[in-house]
PDB file of C-alpha atoms in Angstrom:
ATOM      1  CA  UNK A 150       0.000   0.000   0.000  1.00 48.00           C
ATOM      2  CA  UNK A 151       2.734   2.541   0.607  1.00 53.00           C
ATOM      3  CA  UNK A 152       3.859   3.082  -3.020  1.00 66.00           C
ATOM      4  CA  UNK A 153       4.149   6.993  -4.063  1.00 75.00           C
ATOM      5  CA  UNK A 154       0.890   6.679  -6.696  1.00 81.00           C
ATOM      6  CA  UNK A 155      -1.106   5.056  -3.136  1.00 84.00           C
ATOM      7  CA  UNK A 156       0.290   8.313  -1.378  1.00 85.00           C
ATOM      8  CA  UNK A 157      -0.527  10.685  -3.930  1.00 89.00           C
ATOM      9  CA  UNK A 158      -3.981   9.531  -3.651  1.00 92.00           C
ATOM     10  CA  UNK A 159      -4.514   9.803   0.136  1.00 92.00           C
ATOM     11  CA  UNK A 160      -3.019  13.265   0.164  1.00 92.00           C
ATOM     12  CA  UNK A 161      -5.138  14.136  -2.451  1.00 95.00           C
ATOM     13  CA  UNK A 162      -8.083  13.214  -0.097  1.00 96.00           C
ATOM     14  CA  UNK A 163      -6.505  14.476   2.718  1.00 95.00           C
ATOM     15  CA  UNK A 164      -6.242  17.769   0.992  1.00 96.00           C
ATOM     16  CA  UNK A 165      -9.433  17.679   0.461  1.00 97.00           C
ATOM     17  CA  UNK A 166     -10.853  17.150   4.079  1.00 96.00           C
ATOM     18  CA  UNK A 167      -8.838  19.400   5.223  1.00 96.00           C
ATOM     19  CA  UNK A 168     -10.301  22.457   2.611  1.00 96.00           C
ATOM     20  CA  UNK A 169     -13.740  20.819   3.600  1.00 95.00           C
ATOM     21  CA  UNK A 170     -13.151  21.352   7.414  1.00 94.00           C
ATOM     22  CA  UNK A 171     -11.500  24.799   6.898  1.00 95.00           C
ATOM     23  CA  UNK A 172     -14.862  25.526   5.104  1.00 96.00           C
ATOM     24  CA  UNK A 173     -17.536  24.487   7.826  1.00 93.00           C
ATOM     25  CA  UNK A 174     -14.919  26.488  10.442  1.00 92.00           C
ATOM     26  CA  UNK A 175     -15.053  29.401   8.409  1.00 94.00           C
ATOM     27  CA  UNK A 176     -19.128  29.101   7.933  1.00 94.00           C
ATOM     28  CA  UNK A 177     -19.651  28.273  12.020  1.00 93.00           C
ATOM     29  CA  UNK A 178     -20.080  31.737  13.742  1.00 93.00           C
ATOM     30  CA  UNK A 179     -18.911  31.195  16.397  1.00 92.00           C
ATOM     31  CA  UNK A 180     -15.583  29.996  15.194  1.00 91.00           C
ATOM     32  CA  UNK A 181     -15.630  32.617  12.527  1.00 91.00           C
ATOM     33  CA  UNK A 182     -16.478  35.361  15.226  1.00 93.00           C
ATOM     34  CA  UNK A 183     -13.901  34.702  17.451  1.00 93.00           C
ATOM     35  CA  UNK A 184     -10.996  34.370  14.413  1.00 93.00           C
ATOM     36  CA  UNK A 185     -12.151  37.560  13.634  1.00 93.00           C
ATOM     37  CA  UNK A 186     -12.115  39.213  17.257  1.00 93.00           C
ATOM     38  CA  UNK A 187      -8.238  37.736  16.902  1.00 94.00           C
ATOM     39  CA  UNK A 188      -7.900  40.201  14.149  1.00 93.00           C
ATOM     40  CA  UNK A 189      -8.197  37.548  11.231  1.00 94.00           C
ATOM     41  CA  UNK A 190      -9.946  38.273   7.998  1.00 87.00           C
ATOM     42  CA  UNK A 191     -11.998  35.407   6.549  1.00 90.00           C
ATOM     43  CA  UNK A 192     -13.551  36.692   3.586  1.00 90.00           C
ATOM     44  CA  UNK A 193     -12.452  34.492   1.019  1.00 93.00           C
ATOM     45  CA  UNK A 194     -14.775  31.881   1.648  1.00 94.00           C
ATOM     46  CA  UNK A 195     -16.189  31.950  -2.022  1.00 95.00           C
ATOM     47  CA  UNK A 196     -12.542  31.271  -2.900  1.00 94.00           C
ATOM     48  CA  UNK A 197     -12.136  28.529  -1.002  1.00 95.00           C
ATOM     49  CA  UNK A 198     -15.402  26.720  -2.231  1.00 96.00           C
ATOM     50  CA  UNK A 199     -13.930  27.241  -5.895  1.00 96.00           C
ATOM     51  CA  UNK A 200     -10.805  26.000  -4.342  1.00 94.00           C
ATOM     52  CA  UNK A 201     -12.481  22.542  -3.015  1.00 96.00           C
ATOM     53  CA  UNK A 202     -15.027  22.191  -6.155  1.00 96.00           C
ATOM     54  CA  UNK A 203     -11.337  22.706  -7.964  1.00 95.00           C
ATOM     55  CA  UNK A 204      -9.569  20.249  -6.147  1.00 95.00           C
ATOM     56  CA  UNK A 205     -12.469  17.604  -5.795  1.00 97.00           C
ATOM     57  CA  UNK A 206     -11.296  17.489  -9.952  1.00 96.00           C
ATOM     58  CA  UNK A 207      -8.313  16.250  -9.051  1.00 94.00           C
ATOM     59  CA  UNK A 208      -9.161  13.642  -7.354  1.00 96.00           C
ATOM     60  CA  UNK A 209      -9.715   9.713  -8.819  1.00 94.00           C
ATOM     61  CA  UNK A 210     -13.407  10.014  -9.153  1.00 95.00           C
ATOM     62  CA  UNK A 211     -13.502   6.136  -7.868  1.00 94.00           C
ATOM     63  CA  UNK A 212     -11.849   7.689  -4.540  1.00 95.00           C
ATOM     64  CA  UNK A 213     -14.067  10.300  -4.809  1.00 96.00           C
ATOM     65  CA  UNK A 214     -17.123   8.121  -4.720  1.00 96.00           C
ATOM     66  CA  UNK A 215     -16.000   6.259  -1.711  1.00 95.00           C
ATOM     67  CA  UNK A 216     -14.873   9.334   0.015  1.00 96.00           C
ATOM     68  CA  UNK A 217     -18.335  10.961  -0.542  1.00 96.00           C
ATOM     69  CA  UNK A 218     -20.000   7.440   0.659  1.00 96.00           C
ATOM     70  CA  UNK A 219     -17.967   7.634   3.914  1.00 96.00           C
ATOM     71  CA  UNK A 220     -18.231  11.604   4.382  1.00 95.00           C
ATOM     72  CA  UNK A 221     -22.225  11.134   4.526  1.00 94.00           C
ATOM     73  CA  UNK A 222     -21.848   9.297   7.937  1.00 94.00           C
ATOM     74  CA  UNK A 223     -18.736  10.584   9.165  1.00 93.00           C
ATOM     75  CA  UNK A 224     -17.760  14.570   8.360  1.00 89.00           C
ATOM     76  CA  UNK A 225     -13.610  12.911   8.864  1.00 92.00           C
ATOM     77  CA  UNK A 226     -14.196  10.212   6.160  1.00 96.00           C
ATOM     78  CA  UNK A 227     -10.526   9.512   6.246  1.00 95.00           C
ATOM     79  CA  UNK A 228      -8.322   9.084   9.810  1.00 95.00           C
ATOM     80  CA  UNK A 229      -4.675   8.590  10.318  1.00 92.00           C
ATOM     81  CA  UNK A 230      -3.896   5.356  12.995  1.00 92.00           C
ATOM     82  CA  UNK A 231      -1.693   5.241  15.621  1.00 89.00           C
ATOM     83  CA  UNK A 232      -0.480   2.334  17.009  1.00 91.00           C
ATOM     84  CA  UNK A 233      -2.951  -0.021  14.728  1.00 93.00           C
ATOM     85  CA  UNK A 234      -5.896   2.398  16.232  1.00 94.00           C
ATOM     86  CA  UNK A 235      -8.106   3.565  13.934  1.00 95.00           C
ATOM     87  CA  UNK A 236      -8.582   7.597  15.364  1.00 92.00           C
ATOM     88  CA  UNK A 237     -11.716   7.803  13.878  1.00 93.00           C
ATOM     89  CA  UNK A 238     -13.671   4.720  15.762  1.00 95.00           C
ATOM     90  CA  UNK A 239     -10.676   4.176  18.087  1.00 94.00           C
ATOM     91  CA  UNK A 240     -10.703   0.561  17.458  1.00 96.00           C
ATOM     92  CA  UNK A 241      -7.612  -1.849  17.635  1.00 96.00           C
ATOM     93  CA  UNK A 242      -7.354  -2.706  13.781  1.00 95.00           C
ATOM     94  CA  UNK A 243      -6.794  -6.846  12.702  1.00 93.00           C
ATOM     95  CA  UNK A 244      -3.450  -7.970  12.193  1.00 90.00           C
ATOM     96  CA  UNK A 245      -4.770  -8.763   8.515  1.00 88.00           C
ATOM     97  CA  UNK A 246      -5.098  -5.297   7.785  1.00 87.00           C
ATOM     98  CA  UNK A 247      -1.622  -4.297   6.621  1.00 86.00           C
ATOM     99  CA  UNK A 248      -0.524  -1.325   4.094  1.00 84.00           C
ATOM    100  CA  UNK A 249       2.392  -3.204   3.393  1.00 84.00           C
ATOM    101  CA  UNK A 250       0.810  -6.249   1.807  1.00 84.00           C
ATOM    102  CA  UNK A 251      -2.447  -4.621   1.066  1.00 84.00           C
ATOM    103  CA  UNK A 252      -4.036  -3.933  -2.756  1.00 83.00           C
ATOM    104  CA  UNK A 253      -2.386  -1.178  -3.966  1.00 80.00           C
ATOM    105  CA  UNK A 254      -5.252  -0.631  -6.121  1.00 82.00           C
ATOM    106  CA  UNK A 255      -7.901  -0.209  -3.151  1.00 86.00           C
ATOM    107  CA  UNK A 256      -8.055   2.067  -0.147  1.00 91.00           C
ATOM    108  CA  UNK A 257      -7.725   0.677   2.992  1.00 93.00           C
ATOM    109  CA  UNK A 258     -10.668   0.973   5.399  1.00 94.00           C
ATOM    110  CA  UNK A 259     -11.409   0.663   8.941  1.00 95.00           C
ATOM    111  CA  UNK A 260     -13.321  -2.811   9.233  1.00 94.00           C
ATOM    112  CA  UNK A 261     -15.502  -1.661  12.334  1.00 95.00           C
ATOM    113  CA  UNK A 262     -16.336   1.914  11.373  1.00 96.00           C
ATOM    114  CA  UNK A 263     -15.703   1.835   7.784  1.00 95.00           C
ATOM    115  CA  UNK A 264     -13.689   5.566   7.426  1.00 96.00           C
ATOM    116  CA  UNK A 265     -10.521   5.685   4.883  1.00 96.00           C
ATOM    117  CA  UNK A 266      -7.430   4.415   6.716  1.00 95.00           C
ATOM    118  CA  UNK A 267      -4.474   6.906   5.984  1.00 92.00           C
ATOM    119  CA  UNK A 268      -1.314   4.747   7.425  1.00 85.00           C
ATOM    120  CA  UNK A 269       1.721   4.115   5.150  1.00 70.00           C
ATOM    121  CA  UNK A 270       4.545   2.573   6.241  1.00 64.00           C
TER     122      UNK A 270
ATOM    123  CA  UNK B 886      -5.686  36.145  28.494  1.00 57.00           C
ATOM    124  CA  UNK B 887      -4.477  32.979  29.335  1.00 62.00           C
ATOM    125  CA  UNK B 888      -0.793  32.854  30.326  1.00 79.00           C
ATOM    126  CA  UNK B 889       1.504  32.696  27.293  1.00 77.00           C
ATOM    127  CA  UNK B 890       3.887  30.357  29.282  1.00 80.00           C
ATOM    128  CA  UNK B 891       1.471  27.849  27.833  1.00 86.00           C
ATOM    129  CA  UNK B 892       2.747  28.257  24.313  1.00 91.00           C
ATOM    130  CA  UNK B 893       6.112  26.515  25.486  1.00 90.00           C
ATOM    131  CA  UNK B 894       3.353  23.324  25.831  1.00 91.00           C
ATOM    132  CA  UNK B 895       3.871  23.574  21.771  1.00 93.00           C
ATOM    133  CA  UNK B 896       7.277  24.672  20.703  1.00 91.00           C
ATOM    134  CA  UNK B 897      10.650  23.466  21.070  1.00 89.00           C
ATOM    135  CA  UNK B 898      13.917  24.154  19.763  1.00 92.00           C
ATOM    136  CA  UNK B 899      13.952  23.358  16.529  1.00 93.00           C
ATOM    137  CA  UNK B 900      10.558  25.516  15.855  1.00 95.00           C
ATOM    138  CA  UNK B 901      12.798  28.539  16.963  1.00 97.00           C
ATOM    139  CA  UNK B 902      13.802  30.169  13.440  1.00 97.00           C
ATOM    140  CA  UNK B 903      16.077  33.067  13.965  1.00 96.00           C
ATOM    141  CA  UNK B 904      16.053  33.984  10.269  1.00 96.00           C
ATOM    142  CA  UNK B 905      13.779  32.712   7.428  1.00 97.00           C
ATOM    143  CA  UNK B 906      15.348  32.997   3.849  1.00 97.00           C
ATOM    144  CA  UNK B 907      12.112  33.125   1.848  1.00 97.00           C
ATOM    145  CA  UNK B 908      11.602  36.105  -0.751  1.00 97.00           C
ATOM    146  CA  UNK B 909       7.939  35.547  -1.335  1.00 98.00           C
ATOM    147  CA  UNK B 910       4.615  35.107   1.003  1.00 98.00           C
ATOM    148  CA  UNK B 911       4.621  31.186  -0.573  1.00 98.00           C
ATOM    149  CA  UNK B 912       8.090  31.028  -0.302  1.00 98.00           C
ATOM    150  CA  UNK B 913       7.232  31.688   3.790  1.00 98.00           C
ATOM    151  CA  UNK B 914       4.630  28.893   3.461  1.00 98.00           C
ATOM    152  CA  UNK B 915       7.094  26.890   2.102  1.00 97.00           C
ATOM    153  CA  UNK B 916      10.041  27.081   4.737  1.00 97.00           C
ATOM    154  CA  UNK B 917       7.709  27.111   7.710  1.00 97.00           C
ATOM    155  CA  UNK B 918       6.387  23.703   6.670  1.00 97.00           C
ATOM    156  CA  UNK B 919       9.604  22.463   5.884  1.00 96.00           C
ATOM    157  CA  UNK B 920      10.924  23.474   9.105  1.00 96.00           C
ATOM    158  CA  UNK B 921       7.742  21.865  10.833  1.00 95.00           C
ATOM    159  CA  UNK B 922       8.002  18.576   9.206  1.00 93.00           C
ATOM    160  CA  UNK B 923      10.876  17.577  11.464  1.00 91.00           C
ATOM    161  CA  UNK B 924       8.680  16.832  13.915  1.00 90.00           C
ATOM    162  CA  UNK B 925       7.791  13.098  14.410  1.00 88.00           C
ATOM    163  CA  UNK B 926       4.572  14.012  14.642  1.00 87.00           C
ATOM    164  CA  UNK B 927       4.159  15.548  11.079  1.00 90.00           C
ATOM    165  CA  UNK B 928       2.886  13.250   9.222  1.00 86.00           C
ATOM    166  CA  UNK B 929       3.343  14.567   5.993  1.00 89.00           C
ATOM    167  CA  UNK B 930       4.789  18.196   4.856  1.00 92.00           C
ATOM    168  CA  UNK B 931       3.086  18.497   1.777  1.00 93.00           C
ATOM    169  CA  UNK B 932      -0.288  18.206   3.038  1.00 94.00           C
ATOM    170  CA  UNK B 933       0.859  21.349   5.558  1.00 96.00           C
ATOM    171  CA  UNK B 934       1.507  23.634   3.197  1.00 97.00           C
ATOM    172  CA  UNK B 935      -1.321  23.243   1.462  1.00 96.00           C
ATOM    173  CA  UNK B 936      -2.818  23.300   4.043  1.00 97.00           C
ATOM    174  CA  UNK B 937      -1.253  26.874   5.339  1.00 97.00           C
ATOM    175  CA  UNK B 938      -1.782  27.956   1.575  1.00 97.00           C
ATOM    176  CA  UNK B 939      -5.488  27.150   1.504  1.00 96.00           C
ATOM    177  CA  UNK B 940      -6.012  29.454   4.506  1.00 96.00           C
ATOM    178  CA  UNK B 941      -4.362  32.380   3.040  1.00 96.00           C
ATOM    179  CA  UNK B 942      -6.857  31.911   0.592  1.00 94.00           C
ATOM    180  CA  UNK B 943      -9.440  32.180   3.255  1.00 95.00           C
ATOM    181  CA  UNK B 944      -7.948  35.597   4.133  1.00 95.00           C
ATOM    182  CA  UNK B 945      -4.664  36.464   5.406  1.00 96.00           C
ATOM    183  CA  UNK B 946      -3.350  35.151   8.501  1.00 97.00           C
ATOM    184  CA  UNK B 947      -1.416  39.181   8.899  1.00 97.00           C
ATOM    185  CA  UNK B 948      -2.616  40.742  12.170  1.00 96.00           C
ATOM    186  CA  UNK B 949      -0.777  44.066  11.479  1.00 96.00           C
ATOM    187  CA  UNK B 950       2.183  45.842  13.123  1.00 97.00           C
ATOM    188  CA  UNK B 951       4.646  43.165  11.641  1.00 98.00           C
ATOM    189  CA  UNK B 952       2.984  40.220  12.834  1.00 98.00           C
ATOM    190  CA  UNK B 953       1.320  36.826  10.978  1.00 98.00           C
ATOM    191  CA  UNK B 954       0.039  34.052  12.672  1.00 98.00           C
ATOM    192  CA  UNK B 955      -0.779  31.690   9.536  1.00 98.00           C
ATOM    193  CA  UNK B 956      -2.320  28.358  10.892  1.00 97.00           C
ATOM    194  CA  UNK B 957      -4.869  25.741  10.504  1.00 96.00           C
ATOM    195  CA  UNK B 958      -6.704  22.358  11.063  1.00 95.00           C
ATOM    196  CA  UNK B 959      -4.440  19.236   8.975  1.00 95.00           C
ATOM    197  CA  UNK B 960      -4.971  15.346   8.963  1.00 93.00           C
ATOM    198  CA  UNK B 961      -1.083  15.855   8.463  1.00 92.00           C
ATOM    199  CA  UNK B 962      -0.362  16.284  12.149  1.00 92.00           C
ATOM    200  CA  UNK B 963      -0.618  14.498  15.226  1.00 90.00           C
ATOM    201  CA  UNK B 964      -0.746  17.081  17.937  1.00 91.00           C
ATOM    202  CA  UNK B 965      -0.752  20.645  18.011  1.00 94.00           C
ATOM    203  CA  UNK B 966       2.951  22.499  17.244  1.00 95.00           C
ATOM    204  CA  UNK B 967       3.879  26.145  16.753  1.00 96.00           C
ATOM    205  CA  UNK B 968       6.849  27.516  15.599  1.00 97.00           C
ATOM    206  CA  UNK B 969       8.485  30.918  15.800  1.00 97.00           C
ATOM    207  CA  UNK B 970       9.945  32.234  13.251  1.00 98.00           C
ATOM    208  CA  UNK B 971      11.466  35.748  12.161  1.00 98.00           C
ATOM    209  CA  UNK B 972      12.195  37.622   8.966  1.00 98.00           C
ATOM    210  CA  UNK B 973      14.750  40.364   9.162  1.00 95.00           C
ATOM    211  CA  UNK B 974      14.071  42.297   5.894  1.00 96.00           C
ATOM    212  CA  UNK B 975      10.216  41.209   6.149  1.00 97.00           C
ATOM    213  CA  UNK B 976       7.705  40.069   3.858  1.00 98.00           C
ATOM    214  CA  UNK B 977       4.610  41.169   1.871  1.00 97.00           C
ATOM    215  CA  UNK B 978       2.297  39.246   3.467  1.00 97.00           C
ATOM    216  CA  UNK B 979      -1.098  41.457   2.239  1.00 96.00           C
ATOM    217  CA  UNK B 980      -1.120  42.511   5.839  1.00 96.00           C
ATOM    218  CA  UNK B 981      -4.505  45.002   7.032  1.00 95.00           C
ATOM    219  CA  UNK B 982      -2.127  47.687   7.496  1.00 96.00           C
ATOM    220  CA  UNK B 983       0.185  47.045   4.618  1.00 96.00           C
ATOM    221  CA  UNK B 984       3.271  46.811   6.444  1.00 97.00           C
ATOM    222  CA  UNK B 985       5.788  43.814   6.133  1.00 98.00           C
ATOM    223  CA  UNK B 986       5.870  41.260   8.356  1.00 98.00           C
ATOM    224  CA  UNK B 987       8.776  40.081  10.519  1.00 98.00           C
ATOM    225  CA  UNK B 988       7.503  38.345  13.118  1.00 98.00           C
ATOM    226  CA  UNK B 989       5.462  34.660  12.096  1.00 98.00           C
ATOM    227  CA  UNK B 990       3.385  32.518  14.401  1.00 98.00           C
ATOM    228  CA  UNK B 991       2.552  29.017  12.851  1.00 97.00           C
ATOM    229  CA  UNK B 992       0.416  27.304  14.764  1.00 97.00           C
ATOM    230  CA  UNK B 993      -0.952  23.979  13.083  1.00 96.00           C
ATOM    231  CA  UNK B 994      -3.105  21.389  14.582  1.00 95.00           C
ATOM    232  CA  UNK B 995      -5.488  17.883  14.375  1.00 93.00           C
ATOM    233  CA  UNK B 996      -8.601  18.144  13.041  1.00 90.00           C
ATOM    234  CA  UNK B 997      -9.475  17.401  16.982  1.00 81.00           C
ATOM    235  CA  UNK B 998      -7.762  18.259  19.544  1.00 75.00           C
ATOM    236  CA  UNK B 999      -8.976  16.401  22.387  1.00 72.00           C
ATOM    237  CA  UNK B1000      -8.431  19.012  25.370  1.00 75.00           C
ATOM    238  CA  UNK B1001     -10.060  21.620  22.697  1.00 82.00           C
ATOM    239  CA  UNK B1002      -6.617  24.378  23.232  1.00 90.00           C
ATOM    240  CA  UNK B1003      -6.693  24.909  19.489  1.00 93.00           C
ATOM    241  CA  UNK B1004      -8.613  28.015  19.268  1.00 92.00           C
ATOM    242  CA  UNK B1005      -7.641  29.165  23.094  1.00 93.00           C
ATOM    243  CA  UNK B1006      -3.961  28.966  21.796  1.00 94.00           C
ATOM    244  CA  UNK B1007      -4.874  30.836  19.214  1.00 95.00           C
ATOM    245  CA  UNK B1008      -6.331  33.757  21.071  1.00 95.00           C
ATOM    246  CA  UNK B1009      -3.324  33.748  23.677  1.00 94.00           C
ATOM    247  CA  UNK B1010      -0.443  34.338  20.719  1.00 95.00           C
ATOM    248  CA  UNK B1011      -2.660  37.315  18.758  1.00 95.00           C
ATOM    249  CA  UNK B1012      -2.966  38.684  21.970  1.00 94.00           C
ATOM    250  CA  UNK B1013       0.555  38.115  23.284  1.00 94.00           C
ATOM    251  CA  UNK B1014       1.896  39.738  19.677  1.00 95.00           C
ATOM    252  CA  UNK B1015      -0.816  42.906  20.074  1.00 94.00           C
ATOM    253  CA  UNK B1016       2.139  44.522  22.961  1.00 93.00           C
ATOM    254  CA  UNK B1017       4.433  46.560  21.337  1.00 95.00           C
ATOM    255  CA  UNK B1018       7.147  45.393  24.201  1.00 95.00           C
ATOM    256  CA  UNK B1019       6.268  41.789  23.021  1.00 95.00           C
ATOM    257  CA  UNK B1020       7.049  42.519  19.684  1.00 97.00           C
ATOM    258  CA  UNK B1021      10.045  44.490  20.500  1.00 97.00           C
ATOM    259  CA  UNK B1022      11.720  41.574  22.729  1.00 96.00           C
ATOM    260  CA  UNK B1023      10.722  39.148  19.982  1.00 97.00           C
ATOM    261  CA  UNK B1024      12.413  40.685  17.236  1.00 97.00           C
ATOM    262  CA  UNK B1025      15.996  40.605  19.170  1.00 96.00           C
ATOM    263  CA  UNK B1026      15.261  37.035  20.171  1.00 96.00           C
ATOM    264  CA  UNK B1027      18.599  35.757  19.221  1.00 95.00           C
ATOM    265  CA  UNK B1028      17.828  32.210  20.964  1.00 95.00           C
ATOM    266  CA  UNK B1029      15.104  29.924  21.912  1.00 96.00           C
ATOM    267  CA  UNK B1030      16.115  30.694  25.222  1.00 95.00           C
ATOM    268  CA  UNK B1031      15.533  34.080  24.869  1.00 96.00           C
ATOM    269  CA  UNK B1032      11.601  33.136  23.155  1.00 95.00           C
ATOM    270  CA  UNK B1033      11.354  31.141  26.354  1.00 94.00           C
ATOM    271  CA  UNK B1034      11.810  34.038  28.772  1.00 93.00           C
ATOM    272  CA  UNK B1035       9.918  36.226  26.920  1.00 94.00           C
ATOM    273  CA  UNK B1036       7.042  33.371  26.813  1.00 92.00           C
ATOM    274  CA  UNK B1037       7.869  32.907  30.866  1.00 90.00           C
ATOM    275  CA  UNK B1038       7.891  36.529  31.844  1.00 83.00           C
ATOM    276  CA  UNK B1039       5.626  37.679  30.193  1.00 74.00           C
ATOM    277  CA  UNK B1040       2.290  36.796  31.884  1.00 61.00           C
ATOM    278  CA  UNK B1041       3.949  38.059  35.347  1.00 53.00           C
ATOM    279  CA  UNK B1042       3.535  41.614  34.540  1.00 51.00           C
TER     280      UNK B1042
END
């Protein structure tokens, strides 16, 4: 699993729940209030949904599908793990599951909560 | 304001930058993540930078009076770092008040922090950098030593 085109791909997801998480920050007032009481200026918010409808392009629209799948139940559709925890369900993960022998060709899930897995070795 | 002692929860040496190199406000982005990937707990560098650029987009992390504070939410990280870092000529960084900045707070973190000190931190460092003494003291910082006694001393006063 941890060849570069396997890491390209989770970064490229990644990327994109991080833009999608920036974006409900940014829209939540009371976040957005107190960045602003800081002195920060979030006004670009149009921007950054071009930015995300831009990016989402870039993205393997098979990901893409599964991502979207997972994000309906779960706003972090993909988690790192720790110590063969998955962070999002914080559930030990089977010894079968394995990013050094898995598919190359499929992203690796959690088995009990079903998010993206993003763990390379 | 909660005491900026706390910060020193977050940064260590090797987020003390005495002098950044960068030419551009990307070229900032740039060395700031590089410098933060050293951390163990950086998962991956290039998803930080975008990261740091996709917030500028948002709206620039510039405070005024020589002072940015870019920073942001990332899958990339583990736990919650900031690093200090200084610019001697300073930088377009499309600041409110136009001025070039000098002095850089990066403060990067999980998408959840557990103990929730993301957006506290937050607050305590604009607030810290709004003293003109602060920013004075920080721009002759010539070690982390010296950051740490500012960060110390500071909430004493």
């Amino acid at each position: 699993m941890s060849d570069g085109r396997t890491l390209e791909r989770l970064q490229k997801l990644s990327h994109l729940q991080d833009i999608e998480l920036m974006i409900r920050e940014a829209e939540d007032t009371k976040t957005k209030q107190r960045e602003e009481e800081m002195g920060f200026t979030l006004q670009g918010l149009e921007k950054l949904r071009a930015a995300r409808e831009k990016w989402r392009n870039q993205v393997d629209p098979k990901d893409l599908r599964v991502f979207d799948r997972i994000a309906k139940r779960h706003p972090r559709a993909i988690v790192p793990v720790e110590d063969r925890i998955c962070l999002g369900c914080y559930m030990a993960l089977p010894t079968s599951i394995n990013p050094a022998t898995a598919d190359p060709d499929r992203l690796m899930t959690c088995e009990n909560c079903g998010r993206i897995l993003f763990w390379l070795e | 304001m909660a005491e900026p002692s706390r910060i020193l929860n977050y940064v260590d040496e090797r987020f003390f930058v005495r002098d950044l190199r960068a030419k551009s406000k990307d070229g900032v982005l740039k060395e700031l993540a590089e410098y933060l990937s050293q951390d163990k707990d950086v998962r991956d560098a290039t998803l930080v930078l975008e990261m740091l650029r996709k917030r500028e987009s948002l709206g620039s992390t510039a405070i005024g009076s020589g002072v940015a504070i870019p920073h942001g939410r990332t899958l990339a990280i583990a736990s919650i770092k900031v690093l200090f870092a200084r610019h001697q000529k300073g930088i377009d960084f499309e600041s409110p008040d136009g001025a070039p900045v000098h002095l850089f707070f990066a403060i990067v973190a999980p998408p959840q922090d557990r103990n929730n000190e993301y957006l506290p931190l937050l607050g305590t460092i604009a607030e810290l950098v709004k003293e003109k003494k602060v920013r004075g003291m920080l721009m002759k910082a010539a070690t982390f030593a010296d950051l740490r006694q500012i960060l110390e001393g500071w909430g004493d006063e």
